[in-house]
Short mmCIF file of C-alpha atoms and ligand atoms in Angstrom, two decimals:
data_model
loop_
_atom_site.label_atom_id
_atom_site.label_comp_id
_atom_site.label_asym_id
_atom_site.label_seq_id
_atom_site.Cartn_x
_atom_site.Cartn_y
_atom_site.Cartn_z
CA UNK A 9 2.27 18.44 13.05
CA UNK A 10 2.16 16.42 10.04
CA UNK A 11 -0.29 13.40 10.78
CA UNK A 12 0.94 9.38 9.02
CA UNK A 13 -1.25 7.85 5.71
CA UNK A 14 -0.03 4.67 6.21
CA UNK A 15 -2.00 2.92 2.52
CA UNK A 16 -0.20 -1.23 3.32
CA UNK A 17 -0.53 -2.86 6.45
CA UNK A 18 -1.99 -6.34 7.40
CA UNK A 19 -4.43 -7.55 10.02
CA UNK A 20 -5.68 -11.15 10.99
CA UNK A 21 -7.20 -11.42 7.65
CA UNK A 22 -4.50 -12.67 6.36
CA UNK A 23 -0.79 -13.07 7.98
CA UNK A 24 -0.84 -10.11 9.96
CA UNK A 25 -0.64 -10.08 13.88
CA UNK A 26 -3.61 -8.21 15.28
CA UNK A 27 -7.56 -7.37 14.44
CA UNK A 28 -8.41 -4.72 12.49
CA UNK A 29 -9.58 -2.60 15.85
CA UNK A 30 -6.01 -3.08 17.68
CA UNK A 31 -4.16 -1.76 14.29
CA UNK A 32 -6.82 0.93 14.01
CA UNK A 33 -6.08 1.59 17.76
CA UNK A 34 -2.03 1.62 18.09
CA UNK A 35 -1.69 3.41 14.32
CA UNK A 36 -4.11 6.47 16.52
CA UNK A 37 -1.90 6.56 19.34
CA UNK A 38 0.92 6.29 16.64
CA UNK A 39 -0.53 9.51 15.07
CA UNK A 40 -2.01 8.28 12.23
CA UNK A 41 -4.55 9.82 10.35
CA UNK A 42 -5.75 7.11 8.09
CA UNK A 43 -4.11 3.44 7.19
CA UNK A 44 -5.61 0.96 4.82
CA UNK A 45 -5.78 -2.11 5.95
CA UNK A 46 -4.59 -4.65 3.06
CA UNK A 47 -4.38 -7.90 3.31
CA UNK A 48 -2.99 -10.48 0.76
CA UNK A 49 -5.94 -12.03 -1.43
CA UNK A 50 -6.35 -14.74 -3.75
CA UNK A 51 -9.72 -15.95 -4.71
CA UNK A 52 -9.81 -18.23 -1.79
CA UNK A 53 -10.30 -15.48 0.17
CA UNK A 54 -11.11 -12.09 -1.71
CA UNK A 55 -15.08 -12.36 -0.09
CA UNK A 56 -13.82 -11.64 3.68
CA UNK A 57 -13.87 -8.02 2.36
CA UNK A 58 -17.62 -7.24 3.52
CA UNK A 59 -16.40 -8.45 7.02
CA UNK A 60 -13.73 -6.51 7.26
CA UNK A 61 -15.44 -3.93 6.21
CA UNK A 62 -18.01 -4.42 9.36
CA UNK A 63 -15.37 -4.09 11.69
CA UNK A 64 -13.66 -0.70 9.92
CA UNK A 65 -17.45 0.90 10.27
CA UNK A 66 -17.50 0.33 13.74
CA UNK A 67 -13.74 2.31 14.10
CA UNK A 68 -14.59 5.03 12.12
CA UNK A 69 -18.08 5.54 13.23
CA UNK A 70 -16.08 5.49 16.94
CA UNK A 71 -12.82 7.01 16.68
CA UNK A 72 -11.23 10.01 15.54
CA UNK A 73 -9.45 7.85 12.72
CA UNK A 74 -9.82 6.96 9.05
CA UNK A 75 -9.48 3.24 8.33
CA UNK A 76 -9.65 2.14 4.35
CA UNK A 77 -10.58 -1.30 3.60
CA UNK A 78 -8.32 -2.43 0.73
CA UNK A 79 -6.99 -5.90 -0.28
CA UNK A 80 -2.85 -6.80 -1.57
CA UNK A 81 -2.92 -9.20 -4.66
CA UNK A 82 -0.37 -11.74 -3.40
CA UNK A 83 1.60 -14.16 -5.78
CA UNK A 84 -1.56 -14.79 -7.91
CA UNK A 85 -1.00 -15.67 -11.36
CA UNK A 86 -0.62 -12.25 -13.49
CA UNK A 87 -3.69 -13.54 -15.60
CA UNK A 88 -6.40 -12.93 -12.86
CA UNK A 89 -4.80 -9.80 -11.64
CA UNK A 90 -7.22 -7.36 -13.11
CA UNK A 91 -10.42 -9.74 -12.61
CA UNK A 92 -9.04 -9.81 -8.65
CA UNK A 93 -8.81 -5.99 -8.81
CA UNK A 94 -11.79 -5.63 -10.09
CA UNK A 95 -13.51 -7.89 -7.36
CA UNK A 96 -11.94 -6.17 -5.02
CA UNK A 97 -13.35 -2.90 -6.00
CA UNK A 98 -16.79 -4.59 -6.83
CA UNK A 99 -16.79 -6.07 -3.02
CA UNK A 100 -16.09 -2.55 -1.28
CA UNK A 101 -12.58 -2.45 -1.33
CA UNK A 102 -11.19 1.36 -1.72
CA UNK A 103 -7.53 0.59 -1.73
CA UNK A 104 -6.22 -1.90 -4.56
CA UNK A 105 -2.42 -3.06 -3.98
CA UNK A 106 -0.56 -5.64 -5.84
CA UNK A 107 2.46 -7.47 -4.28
CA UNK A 108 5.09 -6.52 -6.48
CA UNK A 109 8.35 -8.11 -7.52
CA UNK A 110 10.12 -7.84 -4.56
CA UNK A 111 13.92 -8.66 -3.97
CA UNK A 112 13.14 -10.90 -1.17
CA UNK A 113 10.49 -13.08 -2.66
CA UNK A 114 10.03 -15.35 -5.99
CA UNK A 115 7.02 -13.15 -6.95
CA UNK A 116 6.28 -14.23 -10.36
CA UNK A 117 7.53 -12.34 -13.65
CA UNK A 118 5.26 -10.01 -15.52
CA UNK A 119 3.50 -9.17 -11.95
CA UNK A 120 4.42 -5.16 -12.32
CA UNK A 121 3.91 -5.53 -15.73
CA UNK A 122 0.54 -6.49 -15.14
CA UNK A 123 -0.28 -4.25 -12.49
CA UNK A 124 1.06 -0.75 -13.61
CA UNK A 125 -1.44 -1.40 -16.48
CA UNK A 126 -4.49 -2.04 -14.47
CA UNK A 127 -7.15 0.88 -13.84
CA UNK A 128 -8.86 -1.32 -10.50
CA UNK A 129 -5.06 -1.07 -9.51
CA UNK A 130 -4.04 2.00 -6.51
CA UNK A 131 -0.26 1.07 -5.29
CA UNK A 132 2.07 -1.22 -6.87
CA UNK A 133 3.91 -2.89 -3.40
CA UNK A 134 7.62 -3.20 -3.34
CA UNK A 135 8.21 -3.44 -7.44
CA UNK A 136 12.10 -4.24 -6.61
CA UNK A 137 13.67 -3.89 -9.74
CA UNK A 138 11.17 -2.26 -11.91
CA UNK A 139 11.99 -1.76 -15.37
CA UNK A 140 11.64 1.72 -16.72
CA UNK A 141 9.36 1.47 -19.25
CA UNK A 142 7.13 -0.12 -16.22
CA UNK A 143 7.83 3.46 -14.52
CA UNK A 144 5.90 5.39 -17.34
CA UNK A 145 2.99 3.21 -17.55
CA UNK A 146 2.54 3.38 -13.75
CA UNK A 147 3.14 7.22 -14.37
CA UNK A 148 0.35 7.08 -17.20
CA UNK A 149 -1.99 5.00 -15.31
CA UNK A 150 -1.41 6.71 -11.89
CA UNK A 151 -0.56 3.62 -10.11
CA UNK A 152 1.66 4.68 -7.26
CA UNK A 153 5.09 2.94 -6.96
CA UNK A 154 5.94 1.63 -3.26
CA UNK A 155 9.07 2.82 -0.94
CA UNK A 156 8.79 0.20 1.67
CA UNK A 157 9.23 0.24 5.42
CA UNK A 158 9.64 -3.88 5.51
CA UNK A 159 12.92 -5.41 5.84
CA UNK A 160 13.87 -7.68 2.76
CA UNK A 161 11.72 -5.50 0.43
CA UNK A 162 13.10 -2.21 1.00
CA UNK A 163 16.26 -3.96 -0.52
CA UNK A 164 15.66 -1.96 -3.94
CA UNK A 165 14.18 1.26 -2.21
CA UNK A 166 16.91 2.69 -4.27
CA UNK A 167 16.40 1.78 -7.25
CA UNK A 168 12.50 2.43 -7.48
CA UNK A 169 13.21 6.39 -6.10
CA UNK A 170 15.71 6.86 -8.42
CA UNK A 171 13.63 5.56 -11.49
CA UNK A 172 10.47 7.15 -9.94
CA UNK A 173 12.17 10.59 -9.54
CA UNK A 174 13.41 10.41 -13.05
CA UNK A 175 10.31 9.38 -14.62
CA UNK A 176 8.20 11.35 -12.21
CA UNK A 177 5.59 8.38 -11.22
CA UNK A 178 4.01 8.85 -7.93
CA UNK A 179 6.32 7.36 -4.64
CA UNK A 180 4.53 6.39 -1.51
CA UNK A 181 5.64 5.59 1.65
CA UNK A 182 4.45 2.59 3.39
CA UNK A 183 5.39 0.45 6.38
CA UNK A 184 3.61 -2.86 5.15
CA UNK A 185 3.40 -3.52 8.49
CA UNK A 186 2.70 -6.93 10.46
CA UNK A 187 3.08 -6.61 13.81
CA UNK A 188 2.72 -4.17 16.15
CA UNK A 189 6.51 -3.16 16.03
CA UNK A 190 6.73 -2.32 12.22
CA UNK A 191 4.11 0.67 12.36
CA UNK A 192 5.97 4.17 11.85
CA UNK A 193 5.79 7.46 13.02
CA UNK A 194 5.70 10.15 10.36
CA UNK A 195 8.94 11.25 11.79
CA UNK A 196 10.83 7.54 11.07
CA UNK A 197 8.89 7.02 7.51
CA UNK A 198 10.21 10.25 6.58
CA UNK A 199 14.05 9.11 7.49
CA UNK A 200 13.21 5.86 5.07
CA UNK A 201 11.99 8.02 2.27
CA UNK A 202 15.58 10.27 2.89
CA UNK A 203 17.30 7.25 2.84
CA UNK A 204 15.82 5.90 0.03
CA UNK A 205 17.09 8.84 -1.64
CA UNK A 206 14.08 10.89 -1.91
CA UNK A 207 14.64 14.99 -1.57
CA UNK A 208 12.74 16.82 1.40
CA UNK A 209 9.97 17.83 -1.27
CA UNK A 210 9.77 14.69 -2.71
CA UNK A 211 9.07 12.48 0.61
CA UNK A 212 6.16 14.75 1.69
CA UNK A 213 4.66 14.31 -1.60
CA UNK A 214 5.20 10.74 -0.58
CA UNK A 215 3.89 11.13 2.59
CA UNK A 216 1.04 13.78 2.22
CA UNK A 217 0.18 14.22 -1.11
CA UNK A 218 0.22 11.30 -2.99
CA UNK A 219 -1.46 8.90 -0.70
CA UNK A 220 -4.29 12.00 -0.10
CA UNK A 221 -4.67 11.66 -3.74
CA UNK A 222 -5.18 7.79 -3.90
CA UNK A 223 -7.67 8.28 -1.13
CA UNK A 224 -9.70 11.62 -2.83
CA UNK A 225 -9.81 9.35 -6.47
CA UNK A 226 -11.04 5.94 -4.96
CA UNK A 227 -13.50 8.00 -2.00
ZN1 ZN B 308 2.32 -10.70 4.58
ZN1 ZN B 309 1.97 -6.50 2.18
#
């Protein structure tokens, strides 16, 4: 049975619900494989990643699951987004999202511009209504576009599968999860991606392959 790479979910770092060991522990009994745990960053913040870090040894020296540190680049101005991402990475961070232009928030403009063009960048969060040309440079750059899980964001699921399909840019599936209710078995993630408009092939690529590759590049 197909295990869940979940690669955007949030702890107590930041605004999510529970410690890294109680999301590591319900996304196992969840049948998980391996989540990254992101949480938003600024520079007021972007040093907690050694802690987290501490705790995510002691879960993976401990339990049969693989826990990522990573960080999400939240609502920063698009100028720092590559020195965050680079940080990030410097400060033992394997995963590198950016909080992209979502429908449901006034992320600023030029955000997925920025991002799809950074090398320090992995996933490029909820990119609502991406412009094409955005699309290929992701494609280029291997930045993975986001199908979200999260109410409010998954408002232009849509629209990024479609473009993504056409363009052939990597998809990933991801719950961006908060609270112990929004994690997702591989079986519901896979009804988002088929929703979204995704084909059978396409949402295990979303699913298993892409997010394997992420992992295998940034290891
Ligand atoms: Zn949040
Ligand atoms: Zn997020």
């Amino acid at each position: 049975m197909n295990k869940r790479i979940d690669l955007h979910m949030h702890s107590l770092f930041s605004d999510g619900e529970l410690l890294p060991s109680e999301l590591a522990r319900r996304a196992y009994v969840l049948n998980h494989s391996t989540i990254a745990i992101t949480d938003h960053v600024d520079s007021s913040n972007i040093s907690t990643i050694p802690n987290l870090i501490e705790a995510i040894e002691d879960i993976n020296d401990n339990w049969d699951i693989n826990v990522v540190p990573g960080v999400e680049i939240t609502h920063t101005p698009v100028e720092v987004i590559a020195k965050l991402a680079k940080k990030a990475r410097k400060l033992g961070a394997k995963i590198v999202v950016v909080h992209g232009e979502t429908l449901s928030e006034p992320v600023i403009e030029g955000t997925n511009h920025e991002a799809v063009q950074c090398e320090d960048v992995d996933i490029l969060a909820h990119p609502g209504l991406i412009r094409k040309e955005d699309v290929e440079i992701a494609k280029e750059n291997n930045v993975a576009l986001e199908i979200s899980g999260r109410k409010g964001h998954s408002l232009s699921n849509g629209h990024v599968t479609k473009l993504g399909m056409e363009v052939g840019a990597d998809l990933v599936i991801n719950t961006d999860s908060h609270s112990p209710d929004d994690l997702l078995s591989f079986q519901e993630s896979k009804l988002i991606g088929l929703g979204a408009g995704l084909t059978e092939k396409e949402v295990m690529k979303a699913l298993v392959d892409n997010p394997k590759k992420i992992i295998k590049k940034r290891e």
